[in-house]
Coordinates of C-alpha atoms in Angstrom, one line a residue:
Chain A
M1 CA 0.0 0.0 0.0
L2 CA 2.8 2.4 0.9
T3 CA 4.6 1.6 -2.3
C4 CA 1.4 2.5 -4.2
I5 CA 1.1 5.8 -2.3
L6 CA 4.8 6.5 -3.0
V7 CA 4.4 5.7 -6.7
A8 CA 1.2 7.8 -7.0
V9 CA 2.9 10.8 -5.3
C10 CA 5.9 10.5 -7.6
I11 CA 3.7 10.4 -10.7
F12 CA 1.6 13.3 -9.4
T13 CA 4.6 15.5 -8.7
S14 CA 6.4 14.6 -11.9
S15 CA 3.4 15.2 -14.1
D16 CA 2.9 18.5 -12.3
S17 CA 6.4 19.6 -13.3
L18 CA 6.3 18.2 -16.8
T19 CA 3.1 20.0 -17.9
Q20 CA 4.0 23.3 -16.6
Q21 CA 5.8 26.0 -18.3
P22 CA 9.4 27.0 -17.5
E23 CA 9.9 27.0 -13.8
T24 CA 9.9 30.1 -11.8
H25 CA 10.9 31.0 -8.3
K26 CA 7.4 30.3 -7.0
E27 CA 7.1 26.8 -8.5
Y28 CA 10.5 25.8 -6.9
T29 CA 9.2 26.9 -3.6
G30 CA 6.1 24.7 -4.0
Q31 CA 8.3 21.7 -5.0
L32 CA 10.6 22.4 -2.1
V33 CA 7.7 22.5 0.4
A34 CA 6.0 19.4 -1.1
S35 CA 9.3 17.4 -1.2
G36 CA 10.3 18.5 2.3
L37 CA 6.9 17.6 3.8
L38 CA 6.8 14.2 2.0
S39 CA 10.4 13.4 3.0
A40 CA 9.6 14.3 6.6
G41 CA 6.4 12.3 6.5
F42 CA 8.1 9.2 5.2
G43 CA 10.9 9.7 7.7
I44 CA 8.5 9.9 10.6
S45 CA 6.6 6.9 9.3
A46 CA 9.9 5.0 9.0
A47 CA 10.7 5.9 12.6
I48 CA 7.3 4.7 13.8
F49 CA 7.6 1.4 11.9
H50 CA 11.1 1.0 13.2
T51 CA 10.0 1.4 16.8
R52 CA 7.1 -1.0 16.3
S53 CA 9.4 -3.5 14.6
N54 CA 11.8 -3.4 17.5
Q55 CA 9.0 -4.0 20.0
V56 CA 7.7 -7.0 18.0
Y57 CA 11.3 -8.2 17.8
E58 CA 11.6 -8.2 21.6
E59 CA 8.4 -10.1 21.8
Y60 CA 9.9 -12.5 19.2
Q61 CA 13.0 -13.0 21.3
S62 CA 10.9 -13.9 24.4
S63 CA 8.7 -16.3 22.5
T64 CA 8.2 -19.6 24.3
T65 CA 6.6 -21.6 21.6
I66 CA 7.3 -22.4 18.0
A67 CA 4.0 -20.9 16.8
Q68 CA 4.6 -17.7 18.7
A69 CA 8.2 -17.4 17.3
L70 CA 7.1 -17.9 13.7
E71 CA 4.1 -15.5 14.0
R72 CA 6.1 -12.8 15.6
W73 CA 9.0 -13.1 13.2
D74 CA 6.5 -12.7 10.3
R75 CA 5.3 -9.5 12.0
V76 CA 8.9 -8.3 12.4
R77 CA 9.5 -8.9 8.7
K78 CA 6.3 -7.0 7.8
F79 CA 7.2 -3.9 9.9
D80 CA 10.8 -4.0 8.5
L81 CA 9.4 -4.0 5.0
Y82 CA 7.1 -1.0 5.8
R83 CA 10.0 0.8 7.4
N84 CA 12.3 0.2 4.5
V85 CA 9.7 1.4 2.0
C86 CA 9.3 4.6 4.1
I87 CA 13.1 5.1 4.3
A88 CA 13.3 4.7 0.5
G89 CA 10.4 7.3 0.1
S90 CA 12.1 9.6 2.5
V91 CA 15.4 9.4 0.7
L92 CA 13.7 9.9 -2.6
F93 CA 11.9 13.1 -1.6
L94 CA 15.0 14.3 0.3
A95 CA 17.0 14.0 -2.9
R96 CA 14.2 15.8 -4.7
F97 CA 14.2 18.5 -2.0
M98 CA 18.0 18.9 -2.3
Y99 CA 17.8 19.1 -6.1
Y100 CA 15.2 21.9 -6.1
H101 CA 17.0 23.6 -3.2
M102 CA 20.2 23.7 -5.3
K103 CA 18.3 24.6 -8.4
Q104 CA 16.7 27.5 -6.6
G105 CA 20.1 28.6 -5.4
D106 CA 21.3 28.8 -9.1
E107 CA 18.5 31.2 -9.9
P108 CA 19.2 35.0 -9.9
T109 CA 17.9 36.5 -6.7
S110 CA 17.8 40.3 -6.9
T111 CA 17.7 41.3 -10.6
G112 CA 16.8 39.9 -14.0
F113 CA 20.0 41.4 -15.6
V114 CA 23.3 39.6 -15.3
P115 CA 26.7 40.6 -16.7
C116 CA 27.6 38.6 -19.8
L117 CA 30.2 38.3 -22.5
D118 CA 28.5 38.3 -25.9
I119 CA 30.7 37.1 -28.8
Q120 CA 29.1 37.7 -32.1
Y121 CA 30.6 36.2 -35.3
T122 CA 29.9 38.2 -38.4
C123 CA 32.1 39.2 -41.2
S124 CA 34.3 41.0 -38.7
P125 CA 34.1 39.4 -35.3
K126 CA 33.5 41.8 -32.5
I127 CA 33.1 41.5 -28.8
S128 CA 30.6 43.4 -26.8
I129 CA 30.4 43.5 -23.1
G130 CA 27.2 44.6 -21.4
L131 CA 24.1 43.5 -19.5
Q132 CA 21.7 40.8 -20.8
R133 CA 18.4 39.9 -19.4
H134 CA 18.2 36.4 -18.2
L135 CA 15.3 34.5 -19.8
Chain B
M1 CA 24.0 15.8 -0.6
K2 CA 26.0 12.7 -1.4
K3 CA 27.0 12.4 2.3
V4 CA 23.4 12.7 3.4
L5 CA 22.4 9.9 1.0
L6 CA 25.2 7.7 2.1
L7 CA 24.3 8.3 5.7
V8 CA 20.7 7.4 5.1
C9 CA 21.6 4.3 3.2
F10 CA 24.0 3.3 5.9
M11 CA 21.2 3.8 8.5
A12 CA 18.8 1.7 6.4
V13 CA 21.3 -1.1 6.3
I14 CA 21.9 -0.9 10.1
F15 CA 18.2 -0.8 10.8
S16 CA 17.7 -4.1 8.9
C17 CA 19.9 -6.1 11.2
H18 CA 17.2 -8.2 12.9
E19 CA 18.4 -11.7 13.3
R20 CA 16.4 -14.9 13.7
N21 CA 17.9 -16.1 17.0
N22 CA 15.0 -17.5 19.0
I23 CA 15.7 -21.2 19.9
F24 CA 12.1 -22.0 19.0
D25 CA 12.3 -20.5 15.6
V26 CA 12.5 -23.3 13.1
G27 CA 13.6 -20.9 10.4
A28 CA 16.7 -19.7 12.3
D29 CA 20.1 -20.8 11.0
D30 CA 21.1 -22.2 14.4
F31 CA 17.9 -24.0 15.1
V32 CA 18.5 -27.4 16.7
P33 CA 15.6 -29.8 17.4
P34 CA 15.5 -31.7 20.6
P35 CA 15.7 -35.5 20.6
H36 CA 12.6 -37.5 21.2
I37 CA 11.8 -38.9 24.7
T38 CA 10.4 -42.3 24.1
Q39 CA 10.3 -43.9 27.5
L40 CA 9.1 -43.2 31.0
I41 CA 11.1 -45.2 33.5
L42 CA 10.0 -45.1 37.1
Y43 CA 13.0 -44.4 39.3
R44 CA 11.9 -43.5 42.8
L45 CA 8.7 -43.4 44.8
Y46 CA 8.6 -40.9 47.7
Y47 CA 6.3 -41.7 50.6
D48 CA 5.2 -39.8 53.6
T49 CA 6.7 -41.4 56.6
Q50 CA 3.7 -41.2 58.9
D51 CA 0.8 -42.3 56.7
S52 CA 2.7 -44.0 53.9
M53 CA 1.0 -41.7 51.3
L54 CA 2.6 -41.6 47.8
V55 CA 3.8 -38.0 47.7
G56 CA 6.2 -38.0 44.7
I57 CA 7.6 -39.9 41.8
R58 CA 11.0 -39.5 40.1
F59 CA 10.9 -40.4 36.4
L60 CA 13.9 -41.2 34.3
L61 CA 13.6 -40.0 30.8
P62 CA 16.0 -41.5 28.2
C63 CA 16.3 -39.7 24.9
T64 CA 16.8 -41.2 21.4
E65 CA 20.0 -39.2 21.1
A66 CA 22.0 -36.6 23.0
F67 CA 20.8 -33.0 23.1
E68 CA 22.9 -31.0 20.7
R69 CA 22.1 -27.7 22.5
T70 CA 20.8 -26.6 25.8
L71 CA 17.0 -26.5 25.3
P72 CA 14.0 -25.9 27.6
I73 CA 11.7 -28.9 27.8
T74 CA 8.3 -28.6 29.3
H75 CA 6.7 -31.5 31.2
R76 CA 2.9 -31.7 31.8
L77 CA 1.3 -34.2 34.0
Y78 CA -2.3 -35.1 33.1
F79 CA -4.7 -37.1 35.2
S80 CA -7.1 -39.4 33.2
N81 CA -5.9 -37.7 30.0
T82 CA -8.1 -34.7 30.7
V83 CA -7.0 -32.7 33.7
M84 CA -3.5 -31.1 33.7
L85 CA -2.2 -31.3 37.2
V86 CA 1.2 -29.7 36.9
E87 CA 3.5 -28.0 34.3
H88 CA 7.2 -27.8 34.8
T89 CA 9.8 -26.4 32.4
E90 CA 13.5 -27.1 32.7
E91 CA 16.7 -26.4 30.8
V92 CA 18.2 -29.7 29.6
P93 CA 22.0 -29.1 29.0
S94 CA 23.6 -30.1 25.7
G95 CA 25.1 -33.6 25.6
T96 CA 22.3 -35.1 27.8
W97 CA 21.2 -38.6 26.9
A98 CA 18.8 -39.1 29.8
F99 CA 17.5 -36.9 32.6
Y100 CA 15.1 -37.3 35.4
V101 CA 12.1 -35.3 36.5
E102 CA 10.4 -35.4 39.9
I103 CA 6.8 -34.6 40.3
F104 CA 5.3 -34.4 43.7
G105 CA 1.6 -35.1 44.3
P106 CA -0.4 -36.0 46.2
Y107 CA -1.4 -38.8 43.9
E108 CA -4.6 -40.7 43.8
V109 CA -5.7 -43.9 42.2
G110 CA -6.0 -43.6 38.4
M111 CA -4.2 -43.3 35.1
Y112 CA -1.7 -40.5 34.5
S113 CA 0.2 -39.3 31.5
L114 CA 3.4 -37.4 31.5
R115 CA 3.9 -35.4 28.3
H116 CA 7.0 -33.6 27.1
Y117 CA 6.9 -30.5 24.9
F118 CA 9.5 -28.3 23.2
G119 CA 8.1 -24.9 22.3
G120 CA 4.5 -26.2 22.4
L121 CA 5.4 -29.2 20.2
P122 CA 5.1 -32.6 21.7
I123 CA 8.3 -34.6 21.7
G124 CA 7.2 -37.6 23.8
A125 CA 4.8 -39.0 26.3
G126 CA 4.5 -41.8 28.8
Y127 CA 1.6 -43.4 30.7
F128 CA 1.5 -44.9 34.2
G129 CA -1.2 -46.0 36.6
V130 CA -1.3 -45.5 40.3
V131 CA -2.9 -48.4 42.1
P132 CA -3.3 -49.4 45.8
G133 CA -0.3 -51.4 47.0
P134 CA 0.6 -53.3 50.1
V135 CA 1.7 -50.1 51.8
G136 CA -0.1 -47.1 50.5
L137 CA -0.3 -46.4 46.7
T138 CA 2.2 -47.6 44.2
V139 CA 2.7 -47.5 40.5
E140 CA 1.3 -50.2 38.3
G141 CA 3.6 -52.5 36.4
V142 CA 6.8 -51.4 38.0
D143 CA 9.1 -54.2 39.2
E144 CA 12.1 -52.2 40.3
F145 CA 12.2 -48.9 42.0
E146 CA 13.5 -47.0 45.1
Y147 CA 11.2 -46.6 48.0
C148 CA 12.1 -43.3 49.8
T149 CA 10.9 -41.9 53.1
W150 CA 11.7 -38.7 54.8
S151 CA 14.0 -39.2 57.8
G152 CA 13.6 -35.7 59.1
Q153 CA 16.8 -34.4 57.4
D154 CA 17.0 -36.3 54.1
W155 CA 15.3 -38.8 52.0
V156 CA 16.2 -42.4 52.8
C157 CA 15.8 -44.7 49.9
T158 CA 15.6 -48.5 49.7
V159 CA 15.9 -50.4 46.4
Y160 CA 13.0 -52.8 45.7
Y161 CA 13.0 -55.6 43.2

């Protein structure tokens, strides 16, 4: 179920970015917030499942019958699987968060004009230095 | 970012270190089954000195082979195959071929069964009947045993054939 949620969220966020026009400052912020929240959510879920898994593992270790031991080990495996899926989700969205964070850092912050070196090749090459608006 | 990812991956690996180490877990790598207990040999009868009541029995339990590992074995004494009178669990050390178990009553006339379990799984059972004897109660079909009475400080046993 968690895997389905993870995949659904990935598709949703990916399609969101694909269909939109060139990214702007505001869209990066949205991606950042979404990725950060999802990463934190998966991280918290992973911690909860990890704690639960450890509790069941302690019960497993104190099992006194074969049936108990097998049943509790199955539960340990189940919680471990959920935890690992959550960790994977958390890492995925953390990476996404870091990516947009760095991408946002590359964007101009105060002005749309940046210094540039413009080399134009014509019949007689000339170099012009000035300000060019960043698209 | 690479460091963070590596750290998270490392944590994920560390978190996945649950081992199957319960001695009752048949899926564990170091799981060792106990040997079967096929016989129930009467070894001693304990009597109350004053009224010659049968108060306890020591059973010798031979195994089909030696225990490869120290394992807990549970004994349950049933009366008439229906009522569980007592349950006792003990650790049988590795290398044991035979061990004894003492169960103190009081006993009454009837059929008893002593069953042995490992982790809830039966590994052997034996039946015996308590019948009236010349002096108090005795166990049916037993030719050789030790008759023990309490002297005030210790049990004094006499071998009977």
